[in-house]
Coordinates of C-alpha atoms in Angstrom, one line a residue:
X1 CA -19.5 -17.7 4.0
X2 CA -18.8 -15.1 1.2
X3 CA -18.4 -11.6 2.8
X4 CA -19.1 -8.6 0.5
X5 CA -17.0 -4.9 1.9
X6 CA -18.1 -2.0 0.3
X7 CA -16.2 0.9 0.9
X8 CA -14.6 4.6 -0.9
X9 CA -10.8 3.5 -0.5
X10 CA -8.8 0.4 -0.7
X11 CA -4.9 0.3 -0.9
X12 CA -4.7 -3.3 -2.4
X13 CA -5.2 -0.7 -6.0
X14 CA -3.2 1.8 -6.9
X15 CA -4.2 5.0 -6.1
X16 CA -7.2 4.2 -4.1
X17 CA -5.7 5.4 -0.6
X18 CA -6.2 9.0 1.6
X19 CA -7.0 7.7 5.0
X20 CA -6.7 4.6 7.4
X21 CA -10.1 3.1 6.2
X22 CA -8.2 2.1 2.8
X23 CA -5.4 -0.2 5.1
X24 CA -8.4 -2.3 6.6
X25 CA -9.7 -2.9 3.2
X26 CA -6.3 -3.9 2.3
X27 CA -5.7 -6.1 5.0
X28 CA -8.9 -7.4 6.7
X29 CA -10.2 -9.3 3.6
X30 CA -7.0 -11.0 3.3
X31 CA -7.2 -12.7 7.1
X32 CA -10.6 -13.7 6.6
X33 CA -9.6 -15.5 4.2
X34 CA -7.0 -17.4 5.8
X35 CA -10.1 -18.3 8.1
X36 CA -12.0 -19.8 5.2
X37 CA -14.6 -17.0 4.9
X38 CA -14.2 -15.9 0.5
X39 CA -14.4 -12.0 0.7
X40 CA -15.1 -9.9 -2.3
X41 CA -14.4 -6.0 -2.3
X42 CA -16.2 -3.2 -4.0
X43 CA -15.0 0.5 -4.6
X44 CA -15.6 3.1 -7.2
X45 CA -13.1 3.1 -10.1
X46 CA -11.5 7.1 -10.0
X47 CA -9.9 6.6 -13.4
X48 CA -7.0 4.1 -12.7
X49 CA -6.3 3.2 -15.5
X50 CA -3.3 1.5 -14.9
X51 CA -5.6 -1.3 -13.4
X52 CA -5.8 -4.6 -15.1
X53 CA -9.4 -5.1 -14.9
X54 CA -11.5 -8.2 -16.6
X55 CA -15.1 -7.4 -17.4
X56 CA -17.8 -8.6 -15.3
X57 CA -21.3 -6.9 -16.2
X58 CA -23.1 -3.5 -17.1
X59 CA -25.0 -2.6 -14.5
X60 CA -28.2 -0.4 -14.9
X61 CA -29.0 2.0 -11.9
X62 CA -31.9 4.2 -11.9
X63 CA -30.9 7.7 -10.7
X64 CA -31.8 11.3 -10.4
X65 CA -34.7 10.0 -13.0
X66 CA -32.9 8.7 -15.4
X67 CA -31.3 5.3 -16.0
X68 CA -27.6 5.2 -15.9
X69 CA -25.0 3.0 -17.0
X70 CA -22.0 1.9 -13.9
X71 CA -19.6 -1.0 -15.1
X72 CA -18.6 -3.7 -12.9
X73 CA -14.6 -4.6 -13.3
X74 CA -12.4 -7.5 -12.1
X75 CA -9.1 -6.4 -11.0
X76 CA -7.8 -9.2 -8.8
X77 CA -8.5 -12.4 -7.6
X78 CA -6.6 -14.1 -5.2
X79 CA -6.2 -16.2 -1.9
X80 CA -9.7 -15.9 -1.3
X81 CA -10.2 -12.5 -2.0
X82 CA -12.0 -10.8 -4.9
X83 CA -11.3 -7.0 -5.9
X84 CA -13.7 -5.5 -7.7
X85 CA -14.1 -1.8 -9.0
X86 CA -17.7 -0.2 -10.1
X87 CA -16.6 2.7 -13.0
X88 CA -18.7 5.4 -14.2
X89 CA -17.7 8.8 -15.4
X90 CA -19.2 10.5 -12.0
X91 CA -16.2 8.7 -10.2
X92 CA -13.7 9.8 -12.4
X93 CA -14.6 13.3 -13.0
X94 CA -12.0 14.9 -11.1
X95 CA -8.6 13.9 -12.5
X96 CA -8.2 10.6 -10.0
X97 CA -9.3 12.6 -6.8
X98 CA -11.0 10.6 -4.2
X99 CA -12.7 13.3 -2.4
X100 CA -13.4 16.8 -3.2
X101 CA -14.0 20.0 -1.3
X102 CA -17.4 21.9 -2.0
X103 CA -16.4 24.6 0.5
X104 CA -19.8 26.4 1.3
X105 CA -21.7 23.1 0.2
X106 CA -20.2 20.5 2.2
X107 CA -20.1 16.8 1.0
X108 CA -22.6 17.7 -2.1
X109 CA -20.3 16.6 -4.7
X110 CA -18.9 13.2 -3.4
X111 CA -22.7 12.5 -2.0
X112 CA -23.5 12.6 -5.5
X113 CA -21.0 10.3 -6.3
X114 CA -21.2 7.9 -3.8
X115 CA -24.9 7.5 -3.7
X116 CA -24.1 6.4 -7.6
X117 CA -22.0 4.3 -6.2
X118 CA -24.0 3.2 -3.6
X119 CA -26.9 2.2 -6.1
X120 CA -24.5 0.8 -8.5
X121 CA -23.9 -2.0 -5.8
X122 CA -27.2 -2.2 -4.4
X123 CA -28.1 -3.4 -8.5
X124 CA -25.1 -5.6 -8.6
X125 CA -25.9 -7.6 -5.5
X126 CA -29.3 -8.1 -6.0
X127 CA -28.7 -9.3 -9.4
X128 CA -26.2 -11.6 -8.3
X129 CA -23.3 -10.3 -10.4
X130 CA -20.8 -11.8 -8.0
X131 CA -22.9 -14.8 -6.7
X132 CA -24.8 -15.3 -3.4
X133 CA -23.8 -13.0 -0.8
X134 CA -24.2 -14.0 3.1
X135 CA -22.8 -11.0 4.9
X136 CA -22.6 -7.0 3.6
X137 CA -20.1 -4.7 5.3
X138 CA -19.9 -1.2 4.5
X139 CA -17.5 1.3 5.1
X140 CA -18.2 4.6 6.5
X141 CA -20.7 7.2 5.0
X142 CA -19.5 6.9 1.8
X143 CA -21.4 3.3 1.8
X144 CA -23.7 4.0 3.8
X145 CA -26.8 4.5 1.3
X146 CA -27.2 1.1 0.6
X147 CA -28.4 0.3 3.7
X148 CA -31.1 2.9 2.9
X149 CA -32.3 1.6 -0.7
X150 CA -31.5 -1.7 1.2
X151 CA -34.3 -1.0 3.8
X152 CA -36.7 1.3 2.1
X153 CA -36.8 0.5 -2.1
X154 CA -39.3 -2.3 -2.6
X155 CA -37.2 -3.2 -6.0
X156 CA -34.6 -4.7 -3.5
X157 CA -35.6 -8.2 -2.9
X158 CA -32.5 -10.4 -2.5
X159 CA -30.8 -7.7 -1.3
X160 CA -32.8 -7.5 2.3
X161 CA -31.9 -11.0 2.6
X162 CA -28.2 -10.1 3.3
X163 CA -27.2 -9.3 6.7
X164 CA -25.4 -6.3 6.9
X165 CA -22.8 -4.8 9.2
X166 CA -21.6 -1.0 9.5
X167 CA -18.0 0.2 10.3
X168 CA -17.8 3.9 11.5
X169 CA -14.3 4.7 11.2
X170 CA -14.6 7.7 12.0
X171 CA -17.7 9.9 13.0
X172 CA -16.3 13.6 12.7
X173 CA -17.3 12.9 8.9
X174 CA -21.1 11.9 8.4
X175 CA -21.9 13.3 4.4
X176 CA -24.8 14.6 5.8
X177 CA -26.9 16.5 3.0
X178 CA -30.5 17.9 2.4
X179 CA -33.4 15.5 2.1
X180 CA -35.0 17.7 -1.0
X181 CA -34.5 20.5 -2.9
X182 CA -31.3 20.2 -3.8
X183 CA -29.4 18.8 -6.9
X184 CA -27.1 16.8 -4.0
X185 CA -30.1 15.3 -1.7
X186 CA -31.8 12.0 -1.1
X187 CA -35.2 12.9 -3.4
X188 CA -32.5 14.1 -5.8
X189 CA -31.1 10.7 -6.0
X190 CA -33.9 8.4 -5.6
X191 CA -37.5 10.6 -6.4
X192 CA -39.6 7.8 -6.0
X193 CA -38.1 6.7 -2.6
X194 CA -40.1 6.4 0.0
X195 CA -38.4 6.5 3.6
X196 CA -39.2 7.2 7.3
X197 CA -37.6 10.1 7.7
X198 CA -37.5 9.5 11.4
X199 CA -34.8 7.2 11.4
X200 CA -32.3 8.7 8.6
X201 CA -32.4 12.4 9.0
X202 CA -29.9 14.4 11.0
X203 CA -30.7 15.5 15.2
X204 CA -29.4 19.1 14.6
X205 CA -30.8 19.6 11.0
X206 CA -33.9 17.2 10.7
X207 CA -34.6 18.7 7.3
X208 CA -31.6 16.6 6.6
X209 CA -30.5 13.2 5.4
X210 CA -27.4 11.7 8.1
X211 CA -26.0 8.5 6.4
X212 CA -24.0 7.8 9.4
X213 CA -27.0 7.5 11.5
X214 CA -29.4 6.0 8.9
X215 CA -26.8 3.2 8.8
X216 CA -26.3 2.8 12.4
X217 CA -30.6 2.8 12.7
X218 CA -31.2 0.5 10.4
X219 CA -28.5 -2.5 10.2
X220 CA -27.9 -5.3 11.6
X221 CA -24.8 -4.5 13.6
X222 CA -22.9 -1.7 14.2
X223 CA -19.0 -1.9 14.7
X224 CA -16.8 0.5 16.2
X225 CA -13.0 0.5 15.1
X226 CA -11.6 -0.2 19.1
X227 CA -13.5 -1.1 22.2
X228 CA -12.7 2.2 24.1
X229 CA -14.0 4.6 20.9
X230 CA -17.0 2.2 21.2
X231 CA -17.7 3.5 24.9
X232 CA -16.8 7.0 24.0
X233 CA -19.4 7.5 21.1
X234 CA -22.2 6.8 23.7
X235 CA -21.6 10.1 25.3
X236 CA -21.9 13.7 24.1
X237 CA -19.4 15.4 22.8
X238 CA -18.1 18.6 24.6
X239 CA -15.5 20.5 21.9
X240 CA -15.1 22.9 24.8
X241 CA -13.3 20.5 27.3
X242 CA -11.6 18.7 24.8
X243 CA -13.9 15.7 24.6
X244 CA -15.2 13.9 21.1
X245 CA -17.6 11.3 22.0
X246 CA -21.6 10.5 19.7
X247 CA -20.9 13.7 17.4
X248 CA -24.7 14.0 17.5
X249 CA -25.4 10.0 17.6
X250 CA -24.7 9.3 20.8
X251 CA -28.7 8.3 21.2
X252 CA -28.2 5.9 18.4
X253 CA -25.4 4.5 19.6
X254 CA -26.6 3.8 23.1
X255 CA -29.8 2.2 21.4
X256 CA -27.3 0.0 19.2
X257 CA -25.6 -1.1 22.3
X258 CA -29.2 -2.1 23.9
X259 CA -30.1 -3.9 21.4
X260 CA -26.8 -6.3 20.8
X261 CA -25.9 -4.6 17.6
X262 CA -22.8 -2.5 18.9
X263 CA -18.9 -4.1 19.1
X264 CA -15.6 -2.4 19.3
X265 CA -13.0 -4.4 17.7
X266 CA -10.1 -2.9 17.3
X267 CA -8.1 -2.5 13.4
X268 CA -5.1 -5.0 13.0
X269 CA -1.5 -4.3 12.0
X270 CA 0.7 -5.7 9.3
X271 CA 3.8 -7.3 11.3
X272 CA 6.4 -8.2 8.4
X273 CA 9.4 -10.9 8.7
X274 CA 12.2 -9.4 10.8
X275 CA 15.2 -8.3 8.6
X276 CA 17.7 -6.8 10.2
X277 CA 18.0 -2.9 8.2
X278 CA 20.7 -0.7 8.8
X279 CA 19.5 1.9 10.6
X280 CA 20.3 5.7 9.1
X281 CA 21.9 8.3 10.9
X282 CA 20.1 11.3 11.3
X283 CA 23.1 13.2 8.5
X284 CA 21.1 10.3 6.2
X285 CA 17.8 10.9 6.9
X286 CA 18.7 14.7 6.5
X287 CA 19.8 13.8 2.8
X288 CA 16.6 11.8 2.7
X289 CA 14.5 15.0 3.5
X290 CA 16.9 17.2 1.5
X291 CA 15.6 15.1 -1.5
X292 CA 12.0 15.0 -1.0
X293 CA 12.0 18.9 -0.7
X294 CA 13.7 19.1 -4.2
X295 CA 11.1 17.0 -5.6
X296 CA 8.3 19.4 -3.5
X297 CA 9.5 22.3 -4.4
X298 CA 9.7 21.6 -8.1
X299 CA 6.2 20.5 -7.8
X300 CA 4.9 24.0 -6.6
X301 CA 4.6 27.3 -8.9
X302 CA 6.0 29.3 -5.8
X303 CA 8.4 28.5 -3.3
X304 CA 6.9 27.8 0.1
X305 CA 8.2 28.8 3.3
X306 CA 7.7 25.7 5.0
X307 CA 10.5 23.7 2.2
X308 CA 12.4 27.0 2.8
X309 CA 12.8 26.8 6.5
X310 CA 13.0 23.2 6.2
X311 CA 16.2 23.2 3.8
X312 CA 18.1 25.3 6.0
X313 CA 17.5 22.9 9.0
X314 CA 18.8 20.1 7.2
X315 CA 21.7 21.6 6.0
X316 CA 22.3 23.0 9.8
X317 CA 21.5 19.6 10.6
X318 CA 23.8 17.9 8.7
X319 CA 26.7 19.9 9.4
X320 CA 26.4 18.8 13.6
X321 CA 29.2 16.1 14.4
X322 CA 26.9 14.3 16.8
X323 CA 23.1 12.4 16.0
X324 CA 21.6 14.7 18.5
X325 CA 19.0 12.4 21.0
X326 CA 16.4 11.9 21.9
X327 CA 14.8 12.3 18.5
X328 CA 10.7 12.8 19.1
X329 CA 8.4 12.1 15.7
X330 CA 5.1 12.7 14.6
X331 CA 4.1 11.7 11.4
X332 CA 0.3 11.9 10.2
X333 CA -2.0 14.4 8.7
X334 CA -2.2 18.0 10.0
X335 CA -5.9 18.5 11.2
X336 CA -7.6 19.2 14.3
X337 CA -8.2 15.3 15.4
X338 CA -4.4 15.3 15.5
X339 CA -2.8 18.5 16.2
X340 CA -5.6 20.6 18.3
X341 CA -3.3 20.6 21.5
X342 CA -0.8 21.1 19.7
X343 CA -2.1 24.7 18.5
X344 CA -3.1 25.8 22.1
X345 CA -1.4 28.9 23.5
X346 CA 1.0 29.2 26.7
X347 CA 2.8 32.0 27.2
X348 CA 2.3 34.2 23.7
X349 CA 3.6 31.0 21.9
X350 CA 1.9 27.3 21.4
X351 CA 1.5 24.3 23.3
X352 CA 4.3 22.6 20.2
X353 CA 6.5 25.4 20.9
X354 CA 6.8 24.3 24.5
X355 CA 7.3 20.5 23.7
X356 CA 10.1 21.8 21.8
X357 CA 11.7 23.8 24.0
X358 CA 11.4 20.5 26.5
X359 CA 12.9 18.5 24.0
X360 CA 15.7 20.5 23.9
X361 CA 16.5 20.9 27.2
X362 CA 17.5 17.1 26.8
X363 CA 19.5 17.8 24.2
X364 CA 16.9 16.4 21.9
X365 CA 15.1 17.6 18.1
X366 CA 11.6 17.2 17.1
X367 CA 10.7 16.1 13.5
X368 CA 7.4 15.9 12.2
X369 CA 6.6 15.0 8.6
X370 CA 2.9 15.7 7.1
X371 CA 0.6 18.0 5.7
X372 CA -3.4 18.9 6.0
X373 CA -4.8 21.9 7.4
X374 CA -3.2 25.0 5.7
X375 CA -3.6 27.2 8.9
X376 CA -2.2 24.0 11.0
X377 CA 0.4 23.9 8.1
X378 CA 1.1 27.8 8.5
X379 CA 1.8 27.3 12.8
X380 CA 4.0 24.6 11.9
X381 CA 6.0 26.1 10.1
X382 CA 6.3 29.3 12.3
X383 CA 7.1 26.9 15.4
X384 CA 9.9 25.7 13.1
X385 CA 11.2 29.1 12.3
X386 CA 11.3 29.8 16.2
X387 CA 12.9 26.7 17.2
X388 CA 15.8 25.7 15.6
X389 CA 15.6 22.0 17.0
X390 CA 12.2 21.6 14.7
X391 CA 12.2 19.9 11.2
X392 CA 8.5 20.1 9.6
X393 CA 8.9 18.3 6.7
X394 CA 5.3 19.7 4.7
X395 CA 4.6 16.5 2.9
X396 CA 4.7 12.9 3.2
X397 CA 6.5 10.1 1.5
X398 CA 6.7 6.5 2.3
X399 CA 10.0 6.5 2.9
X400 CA 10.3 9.4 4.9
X401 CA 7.8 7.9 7.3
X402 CA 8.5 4.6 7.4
X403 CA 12.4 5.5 8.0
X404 CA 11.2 8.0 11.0
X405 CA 9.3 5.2 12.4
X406 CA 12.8 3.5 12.7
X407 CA 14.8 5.9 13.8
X408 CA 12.9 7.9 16.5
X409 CA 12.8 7.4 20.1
X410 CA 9.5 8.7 20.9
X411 CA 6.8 8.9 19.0
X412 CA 4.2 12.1 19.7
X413 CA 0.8 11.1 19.1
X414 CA -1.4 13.6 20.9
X415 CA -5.1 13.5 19.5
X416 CA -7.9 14.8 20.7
X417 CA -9.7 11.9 19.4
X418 CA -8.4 8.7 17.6
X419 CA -10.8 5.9 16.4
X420 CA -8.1 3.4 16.8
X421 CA -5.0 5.0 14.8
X422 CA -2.7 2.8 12.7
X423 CA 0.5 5.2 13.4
X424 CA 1.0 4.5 17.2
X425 CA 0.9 0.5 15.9
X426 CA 3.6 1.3 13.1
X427 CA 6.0 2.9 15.4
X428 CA 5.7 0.4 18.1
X429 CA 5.9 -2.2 15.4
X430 CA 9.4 -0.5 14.8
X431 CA 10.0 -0.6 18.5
X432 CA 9.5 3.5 19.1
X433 CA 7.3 4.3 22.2
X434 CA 4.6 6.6 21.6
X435 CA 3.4 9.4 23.9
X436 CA 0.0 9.4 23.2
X437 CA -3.9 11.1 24.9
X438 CA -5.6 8.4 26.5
X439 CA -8.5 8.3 24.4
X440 CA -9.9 5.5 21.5
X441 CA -7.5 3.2 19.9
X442 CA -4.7 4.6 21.5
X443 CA -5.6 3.8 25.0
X444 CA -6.3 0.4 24.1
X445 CA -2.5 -0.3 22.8
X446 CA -0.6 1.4 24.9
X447 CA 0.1 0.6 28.0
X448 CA 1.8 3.0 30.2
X449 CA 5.0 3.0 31.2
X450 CA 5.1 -0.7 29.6
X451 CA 4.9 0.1 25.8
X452 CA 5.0 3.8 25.9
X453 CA 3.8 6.7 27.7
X454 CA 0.0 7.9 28.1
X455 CA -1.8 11.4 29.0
X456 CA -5.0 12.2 30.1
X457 CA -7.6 15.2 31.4
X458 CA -10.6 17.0 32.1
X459 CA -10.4 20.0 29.5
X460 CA -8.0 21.4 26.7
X461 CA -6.0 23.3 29.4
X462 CA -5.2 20.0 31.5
X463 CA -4.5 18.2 28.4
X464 CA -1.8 20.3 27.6
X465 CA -0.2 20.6 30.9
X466 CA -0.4 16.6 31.0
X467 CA 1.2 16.5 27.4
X468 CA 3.9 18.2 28.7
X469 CA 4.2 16.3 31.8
X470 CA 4.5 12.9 30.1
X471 CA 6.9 14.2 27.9
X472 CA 9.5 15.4 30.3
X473 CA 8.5 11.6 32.1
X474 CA 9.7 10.3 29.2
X475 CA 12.9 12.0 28.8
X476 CA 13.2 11.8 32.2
X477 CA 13.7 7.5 31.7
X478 CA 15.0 8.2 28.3
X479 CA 18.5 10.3 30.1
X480 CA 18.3 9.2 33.6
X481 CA 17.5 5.4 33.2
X482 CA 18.6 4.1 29.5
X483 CA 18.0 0.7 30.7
X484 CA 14.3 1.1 31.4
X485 CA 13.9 3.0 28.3
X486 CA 15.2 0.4 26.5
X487 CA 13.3 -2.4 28.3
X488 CA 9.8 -0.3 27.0
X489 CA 11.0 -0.3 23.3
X490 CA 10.9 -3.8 23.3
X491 CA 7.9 -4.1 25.2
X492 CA 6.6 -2.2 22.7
X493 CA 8.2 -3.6 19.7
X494 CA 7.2 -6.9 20.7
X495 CA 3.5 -6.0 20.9
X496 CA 1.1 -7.5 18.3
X497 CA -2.3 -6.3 17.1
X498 CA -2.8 -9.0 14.7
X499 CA -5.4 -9.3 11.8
X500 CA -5.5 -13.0 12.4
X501 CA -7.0 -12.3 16.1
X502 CA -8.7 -9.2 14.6
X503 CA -10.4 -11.6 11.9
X504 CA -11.9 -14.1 14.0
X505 CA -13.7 -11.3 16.4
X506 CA -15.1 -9.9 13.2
X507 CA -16.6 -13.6 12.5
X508 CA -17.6 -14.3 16.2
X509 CA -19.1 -10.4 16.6
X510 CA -20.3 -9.0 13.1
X511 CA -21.2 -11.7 11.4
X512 CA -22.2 -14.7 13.5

């Protein structure tokens, strides 16, 4: 069986990572493999030039009415796994970037680029540039046009042979753009396309082309990154009450699962050979921090507040005699998915400003290391300011995570949606409990009071109150009964979410 994946990110190439998508292309491929299925991946080549790349073919792609030029490019080939990268200037246009923001056009410029991309591969596979192909899997919007040209262009023989799967991993993002009149639409891209509009255009804008839904319409299965985000997307959404369910597509979705075509199967994890590593102190980790804020600071033209604040607290930090505990972590992006309970008010301050103050009550500090949002970014840093047993460290670095992941006690992962989440799996993996919202991914790998600690309810308001129930729970066993605490970090350590298990659900339920 040779599997094709098409997607916008892959973190086996340098470069080629911004979300969680780009560690399933990574790893996924890789256990298939091990289960004798050869797997070749596709993504767009965003001037890495560092790559060493072995020329495949030219590939001709008709689009926007004229005939363009994309190069197909061997970069690796190994235990059963193929990378491939598709270049063309389009995909390198903006200095290595893998998305872009169009601010008052949303999407228009990487749905230009990706629909290239999209037809680029479409040409490739049914030419046969990297042999017979048994099973397509795409990857999010960014892919999703190919089952469009795959369904609808009657150049595309060979190509509507190939069954083809779907993976939304995450439906807040859908690329949806204008079917016509408009340098970034469908007719744009493909004028002599014709298409039943029925099926691909948006609910809330039908004048509208939704790649999320045309690829859920018209593959032939539809897979969901955990089985409790699979029930979730069947419902509407209510942004109100704090629920993210169908995003629009929860019709779709509930004819997918009528038909057969829907699975949740959750993402894997990565679980490396044990080494024993000296764990840091927190005076470490400090100079650790204290380093990467030199490096961020000489990056920027002015200084920020957030590296400002942040110095001081480590050097405060680091002159305390004692590794203050229990230390709480977050580490992720700063947007809205992850931090919108966070930002909600009680008592003239913010739900984060209360988690701190409950932290320290148990003698505890609160670190949390990313970036994102520039408002969330903004709040952050004023929660720091307020609370001096805050570190927001405005960046990321591998490092810096991966050592937080070691060192905390409890990790805070409270979103208000979570497809299936990758962090709450690294910090158990490093045998930190998480405190996480009971939705998605993250109710399917915690279990509470086992591995960690969940929270649930009806709107925002209860959420919040919850959040701050579970935490004092936690610190609660974490000062009152050590020996319980310690029996749920190795609960949770000894958890496993494996891509070998993952792998032969995605045979048995995609592609069977």
């Amino acid at each position: 069986m040779h599997v094709v994946m098409v997607a916008a990110e892959n973190d086996r190439l340098p470069s080629c990572k911004v979300g969680g998508v780009a560690d399933v292309i990574r790893d996924i491929p890789y256990a298939l493999a091990e289960q004798q299925v050869r797997c070749s991946v596709i993504v767009p080549d965003y001037g890495q030039y560092a790559l060493n790349r072995e020329f495949v073919a030219d590939i001709a792609v008709p689009f926007k009415q004229h005939l363009e030029t994309a190069t197909l490019w061997r970069v690796a080939s190994d235990s059963g796994v193929e990378q491939y990268v598709v270049s063309h200037s389009l995909f390198s246009h903006h200095g290595g970037a893998i998305y872009c923001n169009d601010g008052d056009q949303p999407f228009a410029t990487d749905a230009n680029k990706f629909a290239l991309f999209c037809a680029a591969v479409s040409e490739l596979l049914e030419h046969q540039m990297i042999g017979p192909v048994d099973i397509l899997h795409l990857h999010d919007w960014h892919a999703a046009v190919v089952a469009v040209l795959k369904t609808f262009s009657p150049r595309f023989v060979n190509l509507k042979q190939i069954k083809t799967v779907y993976t939304v991993h995450n439906l807040a993002l859908q690329g949806i753009r204008p079917f016509k009149h408009d340098d970034s639409s469908l007719e744009s891209w493909f004028p002599t396309l014709s298409y039943d509009g029925s099926r691909i255009c948006d609910h809330i804008y039908p004048h509208c082309f939704n790649p999320v839904r045309a690829a859920i319409n018209l593959v032939d299965k539809v897979h969901l990154v955990s089985p409790t985000y699979c029930e979730e997307v069947q419902h509407s959404s209510d942004h109100e009450s704090g629920f993210f369910g169908g995003e629009g597509l929860e019709n779709d979705m509930q004819a997918a699962a009528r038909s057969g075509r829907l699975a949740g199967i959750l993402n894997g994890c990565i679980y490396p050979g044990h080494e024993e590593a000296q764990a840091l102190t927190l005076s470490e980790y400090c100079d650790l921090a204290e380093q990467s804020l030199f490096v961020w600071m000489s990056n920027g033209g002015a200084l920020k507040p957030a590296h400002y604040i942040a110095h001081q607290r480590v050097i405060q930090w680091r002159q305390q005699s004692t590794f203050r505990r229990p230390l709480v972590t977050s580490v992720g992006r700063l947007t809205d998915q992850k931090a919108l309970l966070l930002r909600q008010p009680k008592d003239g301050q913010l739900i984060l400003d209360s988690v701190a103050a409950l932290v320290n009550e148990y003698g505890g500090v609160l670190v949390i290391l990313g970036s994102g949002d520039p408002h969330l970014e903004y709040l952050f840093t004023q929660v720091m300011a307020r609370n001096d047993n805050v570190l927001y460290l405005q960046g990321y670095g591998q490092a810096l995570g991966d050592h937080l992941y070691d060192l905390g006690d409890l990790f805070l992962m409270p979103s208000s949606f979570e497809p299936c989440g990758i962090s709450q799996m690294l910090a158990m993996r490093a045998g930190q409990p998480c405190l996480a919202h009971q939705v998605g991914g993250l109710k399917d790998t915690i279990d509470h009071e086992h591995t960690g600690f969940l929270f649930a309810g009806r709107t925002l308001e209860e959420q919040a109150q919850q959040l701050l129930e579970s935490l004092r729970q936690a610190l609660d066993i974490h000062r009152n009964e050590p020996q319980r605490y310690l029996e749920i970090k190795a609960n949770a350590g000894a958890e496993r979410f494996s891509w070998d298990t993952i792998a032969s659900q995605y045979i048995e339920k995609l592609y069977g």
